[in-house]
Short mmCIF file of C-alpha atoms in Angstrom, two decimals:
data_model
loop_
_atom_site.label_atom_id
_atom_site.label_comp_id
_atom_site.label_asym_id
_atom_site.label_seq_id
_atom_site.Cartn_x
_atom_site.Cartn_y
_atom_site.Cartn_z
CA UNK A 1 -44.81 -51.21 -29.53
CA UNK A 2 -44.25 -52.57 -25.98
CA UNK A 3 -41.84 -55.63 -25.91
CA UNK A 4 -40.59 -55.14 -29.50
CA UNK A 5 -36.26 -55.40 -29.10
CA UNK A 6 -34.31 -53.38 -31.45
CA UNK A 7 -32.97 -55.48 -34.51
CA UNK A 8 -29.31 -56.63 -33.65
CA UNK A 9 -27.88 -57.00 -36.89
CA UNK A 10 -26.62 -60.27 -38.31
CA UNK A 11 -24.53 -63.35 -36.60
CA UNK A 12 -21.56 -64.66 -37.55
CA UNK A 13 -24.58 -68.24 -37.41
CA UNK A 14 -26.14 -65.73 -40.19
CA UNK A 15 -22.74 -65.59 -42.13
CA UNK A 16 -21.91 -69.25 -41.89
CA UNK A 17 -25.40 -70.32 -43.74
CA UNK A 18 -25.03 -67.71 -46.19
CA UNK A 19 -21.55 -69.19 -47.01
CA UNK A 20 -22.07 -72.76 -46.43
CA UNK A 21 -20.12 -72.94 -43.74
CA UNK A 22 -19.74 -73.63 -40.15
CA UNK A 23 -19.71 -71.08 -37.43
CA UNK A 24 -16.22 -72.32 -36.38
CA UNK A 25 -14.87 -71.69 -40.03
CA UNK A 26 -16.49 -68.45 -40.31
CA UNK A 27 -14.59 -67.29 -36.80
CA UNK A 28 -11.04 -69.11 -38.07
CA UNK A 29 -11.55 -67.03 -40.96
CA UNK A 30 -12.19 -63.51 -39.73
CA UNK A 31 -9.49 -63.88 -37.05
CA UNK A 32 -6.79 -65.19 -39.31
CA UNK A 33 -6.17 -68.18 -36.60
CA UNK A 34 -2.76 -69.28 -37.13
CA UNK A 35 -2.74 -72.66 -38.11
CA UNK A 36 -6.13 -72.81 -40.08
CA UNK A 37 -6.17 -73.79 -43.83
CA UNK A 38 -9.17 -72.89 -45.83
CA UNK A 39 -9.15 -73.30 -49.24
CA UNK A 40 -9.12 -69.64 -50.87
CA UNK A 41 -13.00 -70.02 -52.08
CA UNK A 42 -13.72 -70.65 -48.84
CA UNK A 43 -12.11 -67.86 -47.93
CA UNK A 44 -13.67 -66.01 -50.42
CA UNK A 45 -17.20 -67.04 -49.16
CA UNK A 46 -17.04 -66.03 -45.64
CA UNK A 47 -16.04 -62.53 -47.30
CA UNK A 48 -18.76 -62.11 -49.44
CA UNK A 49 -21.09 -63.43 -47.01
CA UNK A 50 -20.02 -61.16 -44.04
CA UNK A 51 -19.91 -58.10 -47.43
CA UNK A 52 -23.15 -58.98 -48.23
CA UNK A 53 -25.06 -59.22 -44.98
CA UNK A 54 -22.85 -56.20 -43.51
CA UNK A 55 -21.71 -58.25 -40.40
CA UNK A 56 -19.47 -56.50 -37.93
CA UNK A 57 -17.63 -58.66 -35.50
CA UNK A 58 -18.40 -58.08 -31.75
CA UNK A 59 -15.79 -55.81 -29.81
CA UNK A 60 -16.57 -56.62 -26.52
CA UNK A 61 -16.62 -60.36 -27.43
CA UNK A 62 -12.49 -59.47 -28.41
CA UNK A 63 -12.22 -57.75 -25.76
CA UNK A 64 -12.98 -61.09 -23.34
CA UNK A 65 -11.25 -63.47 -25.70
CA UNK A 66 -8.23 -61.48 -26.26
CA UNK A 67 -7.89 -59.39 -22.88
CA UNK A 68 -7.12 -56.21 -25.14
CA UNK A 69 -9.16 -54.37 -27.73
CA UNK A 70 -7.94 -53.19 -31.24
CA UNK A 71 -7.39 -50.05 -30.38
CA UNK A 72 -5.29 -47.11 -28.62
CA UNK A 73 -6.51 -44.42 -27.25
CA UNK A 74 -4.77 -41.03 -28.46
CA UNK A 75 -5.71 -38.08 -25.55
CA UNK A 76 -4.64 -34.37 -26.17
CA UNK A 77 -5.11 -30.97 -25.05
CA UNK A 78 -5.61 -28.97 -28.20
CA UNK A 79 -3.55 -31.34 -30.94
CA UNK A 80 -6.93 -32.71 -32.91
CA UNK A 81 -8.40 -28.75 -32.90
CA UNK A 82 -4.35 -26.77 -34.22
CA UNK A 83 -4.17 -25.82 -37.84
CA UNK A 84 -0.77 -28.05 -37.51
CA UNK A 85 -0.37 -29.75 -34.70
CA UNK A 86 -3.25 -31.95 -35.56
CA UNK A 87 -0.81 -33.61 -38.08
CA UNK A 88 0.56 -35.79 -35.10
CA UNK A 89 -2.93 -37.06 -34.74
CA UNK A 90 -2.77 -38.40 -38.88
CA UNK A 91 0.77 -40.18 -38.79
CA UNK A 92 -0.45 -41.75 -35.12
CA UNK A 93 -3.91 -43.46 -37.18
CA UNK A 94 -1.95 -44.56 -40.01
CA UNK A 95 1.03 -45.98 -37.57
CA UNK A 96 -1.81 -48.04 -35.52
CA UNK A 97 -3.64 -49.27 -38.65
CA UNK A 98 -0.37 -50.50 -40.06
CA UNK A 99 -0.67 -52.84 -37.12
CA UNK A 100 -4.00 -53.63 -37.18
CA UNK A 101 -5.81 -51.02 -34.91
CA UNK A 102 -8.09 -48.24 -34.78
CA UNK A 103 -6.91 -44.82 -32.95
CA UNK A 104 -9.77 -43.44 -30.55
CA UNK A 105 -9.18 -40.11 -30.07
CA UNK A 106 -10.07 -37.55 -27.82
CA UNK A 107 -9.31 -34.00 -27.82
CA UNK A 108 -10.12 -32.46 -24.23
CA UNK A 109 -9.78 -29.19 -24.53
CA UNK A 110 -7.41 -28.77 -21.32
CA UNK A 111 -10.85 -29.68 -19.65
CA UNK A 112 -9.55 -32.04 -16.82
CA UNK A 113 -12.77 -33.46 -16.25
CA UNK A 114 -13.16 -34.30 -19.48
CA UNK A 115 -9.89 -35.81 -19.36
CA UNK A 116 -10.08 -38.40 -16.64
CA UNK A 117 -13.50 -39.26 -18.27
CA UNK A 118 -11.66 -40.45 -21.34
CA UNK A 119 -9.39 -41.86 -19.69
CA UNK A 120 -11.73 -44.08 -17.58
CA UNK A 121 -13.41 -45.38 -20.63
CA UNK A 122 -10.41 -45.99 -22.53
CA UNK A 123 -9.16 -48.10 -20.18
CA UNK A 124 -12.23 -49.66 -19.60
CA UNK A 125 -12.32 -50.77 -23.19
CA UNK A 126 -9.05 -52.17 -22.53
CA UNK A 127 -7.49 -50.12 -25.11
CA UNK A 128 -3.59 -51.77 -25.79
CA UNK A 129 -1.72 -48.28 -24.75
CA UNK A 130 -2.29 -44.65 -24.72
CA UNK A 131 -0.45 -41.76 -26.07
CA UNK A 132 -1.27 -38.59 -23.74
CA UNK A 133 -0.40 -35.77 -26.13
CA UNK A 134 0.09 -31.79 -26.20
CA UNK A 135 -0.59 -29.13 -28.63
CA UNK A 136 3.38 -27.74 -27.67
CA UNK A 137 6.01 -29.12 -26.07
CA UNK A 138 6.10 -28.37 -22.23
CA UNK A 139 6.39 -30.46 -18.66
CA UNK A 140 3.14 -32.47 -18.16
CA UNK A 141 1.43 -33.31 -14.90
CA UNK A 142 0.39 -37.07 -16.27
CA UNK A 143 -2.20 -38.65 -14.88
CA UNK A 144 -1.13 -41.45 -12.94
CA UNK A 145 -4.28 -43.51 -14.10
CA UNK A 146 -2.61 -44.00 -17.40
CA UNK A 147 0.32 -46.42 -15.44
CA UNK A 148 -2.17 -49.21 -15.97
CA UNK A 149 -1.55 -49.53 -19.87
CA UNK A 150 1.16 -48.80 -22.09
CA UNK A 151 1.52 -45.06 -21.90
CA UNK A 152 3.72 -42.60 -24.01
CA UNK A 153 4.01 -38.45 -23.62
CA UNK A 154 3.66 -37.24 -27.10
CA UNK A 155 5.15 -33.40 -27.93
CA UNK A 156 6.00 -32.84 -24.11
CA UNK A 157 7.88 -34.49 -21.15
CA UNK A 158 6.79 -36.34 -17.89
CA UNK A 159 7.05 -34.07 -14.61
CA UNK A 160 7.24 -37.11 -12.08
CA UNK A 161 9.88 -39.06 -15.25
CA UNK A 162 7.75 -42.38 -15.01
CA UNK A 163 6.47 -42.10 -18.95
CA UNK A 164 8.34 -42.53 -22.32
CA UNK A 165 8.13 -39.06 -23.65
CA UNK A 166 8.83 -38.13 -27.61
CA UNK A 167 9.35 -35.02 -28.32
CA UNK A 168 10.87 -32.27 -30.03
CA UNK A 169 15.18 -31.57 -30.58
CA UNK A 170 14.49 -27.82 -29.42
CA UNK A 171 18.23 -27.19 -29.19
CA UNK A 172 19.46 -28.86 -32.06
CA UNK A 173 17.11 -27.04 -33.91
CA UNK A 174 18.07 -23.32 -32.13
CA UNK A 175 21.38 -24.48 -32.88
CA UNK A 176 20.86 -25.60 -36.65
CA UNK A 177 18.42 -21.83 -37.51
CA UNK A 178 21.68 -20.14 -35.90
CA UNK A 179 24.24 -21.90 -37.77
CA UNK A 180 22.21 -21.09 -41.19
CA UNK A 181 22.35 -17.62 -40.89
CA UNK A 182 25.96 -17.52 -39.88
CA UNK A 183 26.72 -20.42 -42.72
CA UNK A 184 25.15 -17.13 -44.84
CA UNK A 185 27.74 -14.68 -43.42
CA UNK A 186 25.79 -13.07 -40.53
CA UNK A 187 27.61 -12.26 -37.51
CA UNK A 188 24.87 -9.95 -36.17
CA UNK A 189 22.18 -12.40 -35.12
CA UNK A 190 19.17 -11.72 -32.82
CA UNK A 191 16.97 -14.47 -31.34
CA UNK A 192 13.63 -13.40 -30.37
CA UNK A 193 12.60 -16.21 -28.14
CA UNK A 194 9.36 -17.64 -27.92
CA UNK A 195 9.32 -17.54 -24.26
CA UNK A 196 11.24 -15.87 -21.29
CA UNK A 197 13.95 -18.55 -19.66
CA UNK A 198 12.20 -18.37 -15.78
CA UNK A 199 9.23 -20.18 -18.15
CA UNK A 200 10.66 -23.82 -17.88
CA UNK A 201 9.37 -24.31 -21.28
CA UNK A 202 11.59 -26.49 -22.87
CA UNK A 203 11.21 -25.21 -26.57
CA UNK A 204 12.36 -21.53 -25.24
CA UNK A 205 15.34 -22.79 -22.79
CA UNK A 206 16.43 -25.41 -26.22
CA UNK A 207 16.01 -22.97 -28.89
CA UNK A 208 18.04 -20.13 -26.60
CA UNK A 209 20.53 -22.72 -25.32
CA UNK A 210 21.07 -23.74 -29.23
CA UNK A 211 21.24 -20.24 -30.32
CA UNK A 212 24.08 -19.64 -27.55
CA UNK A 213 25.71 -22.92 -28.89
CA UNK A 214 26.04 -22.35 -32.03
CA UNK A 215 26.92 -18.33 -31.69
CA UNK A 216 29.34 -19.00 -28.79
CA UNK A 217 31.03 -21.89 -31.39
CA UNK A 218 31.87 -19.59 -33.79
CA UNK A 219 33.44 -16.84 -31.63
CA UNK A 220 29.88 -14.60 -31.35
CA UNK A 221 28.92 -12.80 -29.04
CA UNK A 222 25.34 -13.35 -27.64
CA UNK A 223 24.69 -9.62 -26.05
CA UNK A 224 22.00 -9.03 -24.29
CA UNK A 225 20.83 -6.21 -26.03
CA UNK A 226 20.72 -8.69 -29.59
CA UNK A 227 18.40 -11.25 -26.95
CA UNK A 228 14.83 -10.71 -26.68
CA UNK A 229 11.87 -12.48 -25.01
CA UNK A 230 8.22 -12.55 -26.27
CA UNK A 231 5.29 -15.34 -26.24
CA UNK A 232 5.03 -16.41 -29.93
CA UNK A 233 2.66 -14.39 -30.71
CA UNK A 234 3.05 -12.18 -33.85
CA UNK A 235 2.27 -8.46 -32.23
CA UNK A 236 6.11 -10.07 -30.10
CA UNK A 237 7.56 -10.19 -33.30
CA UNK A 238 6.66 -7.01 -34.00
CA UNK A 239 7.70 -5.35 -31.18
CA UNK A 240 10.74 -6.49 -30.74
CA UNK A 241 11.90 -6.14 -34.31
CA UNK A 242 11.04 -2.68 -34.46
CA UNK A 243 13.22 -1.79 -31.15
CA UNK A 244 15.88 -4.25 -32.68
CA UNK A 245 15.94 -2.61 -35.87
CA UNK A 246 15.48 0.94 -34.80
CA UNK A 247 18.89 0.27 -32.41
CA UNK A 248 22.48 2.12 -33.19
CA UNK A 249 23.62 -0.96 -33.83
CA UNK A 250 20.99 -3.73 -35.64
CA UNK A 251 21.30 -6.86 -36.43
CA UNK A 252 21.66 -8.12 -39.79
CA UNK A 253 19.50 -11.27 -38.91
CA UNK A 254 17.09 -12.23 -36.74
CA UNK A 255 16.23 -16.15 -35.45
CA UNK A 256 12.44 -15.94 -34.21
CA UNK A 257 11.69 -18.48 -31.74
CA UNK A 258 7.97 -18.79 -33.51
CA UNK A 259 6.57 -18.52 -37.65
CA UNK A 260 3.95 -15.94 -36.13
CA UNK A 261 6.69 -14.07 -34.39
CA UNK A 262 8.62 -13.97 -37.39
CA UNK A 263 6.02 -13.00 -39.36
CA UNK A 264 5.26 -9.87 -37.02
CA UNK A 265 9.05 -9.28 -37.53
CA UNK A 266 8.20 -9.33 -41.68
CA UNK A 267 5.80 -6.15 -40.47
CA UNK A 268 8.01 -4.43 -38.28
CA UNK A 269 11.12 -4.65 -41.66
CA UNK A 270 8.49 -3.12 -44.12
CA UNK A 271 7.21 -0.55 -41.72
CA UNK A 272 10.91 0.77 -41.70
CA UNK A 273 12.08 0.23 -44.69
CA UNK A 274 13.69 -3.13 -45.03
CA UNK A 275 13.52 -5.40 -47.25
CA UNK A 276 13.59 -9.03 -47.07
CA UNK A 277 16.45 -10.60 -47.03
CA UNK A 278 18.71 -7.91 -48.49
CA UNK A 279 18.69 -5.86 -45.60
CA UNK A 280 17.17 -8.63 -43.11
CA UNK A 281 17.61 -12.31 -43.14
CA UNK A 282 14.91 -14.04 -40.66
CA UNK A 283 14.20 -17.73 -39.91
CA UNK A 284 11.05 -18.72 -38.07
CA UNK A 285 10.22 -22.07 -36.14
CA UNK A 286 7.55 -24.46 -36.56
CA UNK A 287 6.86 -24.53 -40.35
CA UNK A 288 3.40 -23.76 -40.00
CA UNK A 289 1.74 -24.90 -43.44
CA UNK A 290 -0.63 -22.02 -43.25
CA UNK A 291 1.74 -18.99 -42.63
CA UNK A 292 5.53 -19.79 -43.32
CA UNK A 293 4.77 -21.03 -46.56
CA UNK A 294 2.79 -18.19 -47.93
CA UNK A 295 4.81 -14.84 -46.33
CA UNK A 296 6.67 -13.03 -49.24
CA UNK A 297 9.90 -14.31 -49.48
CA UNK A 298 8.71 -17.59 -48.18
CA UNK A 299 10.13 -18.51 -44.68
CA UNK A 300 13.10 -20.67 -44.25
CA UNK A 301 12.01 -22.43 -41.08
CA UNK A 302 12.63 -24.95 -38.77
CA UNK A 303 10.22 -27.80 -38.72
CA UNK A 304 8.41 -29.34 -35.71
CA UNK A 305 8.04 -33.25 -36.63
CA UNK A 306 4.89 -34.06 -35.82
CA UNK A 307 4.63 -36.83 -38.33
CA UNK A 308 7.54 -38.56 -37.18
CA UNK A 309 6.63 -37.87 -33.31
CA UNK A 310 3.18 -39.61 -34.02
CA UNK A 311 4.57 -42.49 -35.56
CA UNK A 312 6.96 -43.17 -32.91
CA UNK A 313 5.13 -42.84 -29.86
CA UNK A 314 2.70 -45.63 -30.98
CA UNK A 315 5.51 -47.51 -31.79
CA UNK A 316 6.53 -47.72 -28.46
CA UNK A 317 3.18 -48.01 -27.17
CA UNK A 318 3.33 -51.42 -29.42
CA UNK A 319 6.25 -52.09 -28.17
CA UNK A 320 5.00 -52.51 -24.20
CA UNK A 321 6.01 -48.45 -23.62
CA UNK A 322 8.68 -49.57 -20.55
CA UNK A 323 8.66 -46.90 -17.84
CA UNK A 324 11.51 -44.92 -16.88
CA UNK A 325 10.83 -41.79 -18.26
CA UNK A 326 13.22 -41.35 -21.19
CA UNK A 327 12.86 -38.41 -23.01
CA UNK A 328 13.32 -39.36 -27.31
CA UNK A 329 13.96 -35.99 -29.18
CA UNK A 330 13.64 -35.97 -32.43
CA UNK A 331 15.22 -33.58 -35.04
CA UNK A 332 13.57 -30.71 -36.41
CA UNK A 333 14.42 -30.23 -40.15
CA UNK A 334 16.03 -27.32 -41.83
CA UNK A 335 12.66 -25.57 -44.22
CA UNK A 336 15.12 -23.48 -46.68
CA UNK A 337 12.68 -20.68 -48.58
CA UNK A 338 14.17 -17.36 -49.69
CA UNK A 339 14.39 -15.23 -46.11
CA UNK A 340 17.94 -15.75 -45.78
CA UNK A 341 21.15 -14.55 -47.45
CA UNK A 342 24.33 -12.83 -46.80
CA UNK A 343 24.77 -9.17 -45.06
CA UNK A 344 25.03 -6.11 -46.75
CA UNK A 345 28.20 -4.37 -45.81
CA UNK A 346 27.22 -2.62 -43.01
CA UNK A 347 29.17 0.60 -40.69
#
């Protein structure tokens, strides 16, 4: 009917008479005012009461008391929609409900459009930071809206360096996969990156520049012909295996810049012939929970820490995020599984 308003819900007025209380005590109470002491029935009350009636307080209403809502706004590309990236997304909510807030999250789909939208309403609900995320690490255009707030780069890097960034150790952990498989004995080791060097993309310039570390540290030699270049995908692996094993002169072991590549390398050794790891010790990169896990032998891996990245970047969105565009990488852990062990004697 004409003039009829939709039913607003219950008042904290609502609450106070249900509890026997004023409105004052109700508000002390559901705000945890510093200074307040209310007997623990009373406390008790206001709890039932607002239980009972289903009372929600009034974000907007926080919004003009406090200047800042109870929440941060978490904005990525393709994080929320990844089989394992989306783990960042998890250890972000819990770290922001530790503290009290909510995690409002929107996963644009590289749609720039959508992108700014979010943005504009996020910071219109005066969100308390932002974490801009990315589904793999690589050097972000940010958008300079998000210098208003407390911003952090989560899983990639700031082109213009004005954001905190967290992500990734990419050549500590190049450098720790190669040191494993020489640790095992292998002095033939192939890298099949996930990316060609002219990229930019810092997980395929830190996982070759580790590789070279750690082979070059040990007296190696990192030939050229031992050094290939896919895109992570697992028909690379495959391809490049097969010429790699196929060669004169093989390699005993192969470092795969990517779990998918690796697991097209898996292909390429039983399509020959070899078997796994008594002929051909492999570790992958990334740990992906679906794949690395499950290949037979099991992957030993190197793991991306999402977990740990989403924790810390909305710790230092709580912390006031200070600009100046350090980069904080954090170490990928060693995955051991049963792809790796020492070389057969070979010619």
């Amino acid at each position: 009917m004409a003039g009829l308003r939709p039913k607003s819900g219950p008042t904290m007025n609502d609450v106070a008479a249900a509890a026997g209380v004023s409105q004052a005590t109700v508000s002390l109470v559901l705000n945890s005012a510093s200074g307040s002491r209310f007997s623990e029935d009373t406390r008790r009350r206001v709890r039932d009461a607002v239980d009972r009636l289903g009372y929600r307080t009034n974000a907007h209403a926080k919004v003009l008391r406090e200047g800042v809502a109870g929440m941060i706004g978490f904005v990525g590309d393709f994080v929320a929609s990844s089989p394992f990236a989306g783990r960042i997304i998890e250890a972000a909510q819990d770290r922001a409900w530790e503290s009290g807030l909510l995690l409002l999250t929107v996963n644009t789909g590289g749609d720039r459009a959508l992108e700014a939208a979010s943005l504009e309403t996020m910071l219109s609900y005066k969100v308390a930071g932002v974490v801009y995320a990315s589904m793999y690490h690589q050097i972000l255009d940010v958008p300079e809206v998000l210098g208003d707030v407390p911003s952090v780069v989560l899983n990639s890097e700031d082109r213009g360096g004005r954001f905190s960034s967290v992500a990734p150790d990419e050549e500590k952990g190049g450098y720790t996969a190669t040191r494993r498989l020489i640790d095992a004995g292998h002095t033939r080791i192939a890298l099949i990156n996930n990316d060609s060097l002219e990229s930019g993309l810092p997980a395929a310039v830190g996982r070759f520049a580790g590789y070279s570390k750690a082979m070059l540290e040990h007296g190696l030699e990192v030939a050229p012909d031992f050094v290939r270049f896919g895109h992570g995908a697992e028909p690379d692996g495959f391809e490049h295996a097969t010429s790699l094993l196929t060669a004169a002169y093989r390699p005993t072991a192969i470092f795969c810049g990517t779990d998918r590549m690796a697991w097209g390398a898996y292909q390429a050794a039983a399509t020959l012939g070899f078997s796994i790891p008594a002929d051909l010790s492999i570790v992958g990169f990334d740990n992906q929970e679906t794949l690395a896990p499950h290949l037979r032998p099991a992957l030993t891996t190197l793991e991306l820490p999402f977990e740990a990245m989403g924790r810390r970047a909305v710790d230092l969105v709580l912390q006031g995020a200070e600009p100046g565009g350090r980069v904080e990488l954090m170490e990928c852990p060693l995955i051991e599984r049963n792809s790796v062990t020492h070389p057969k004697e070979m010619p």
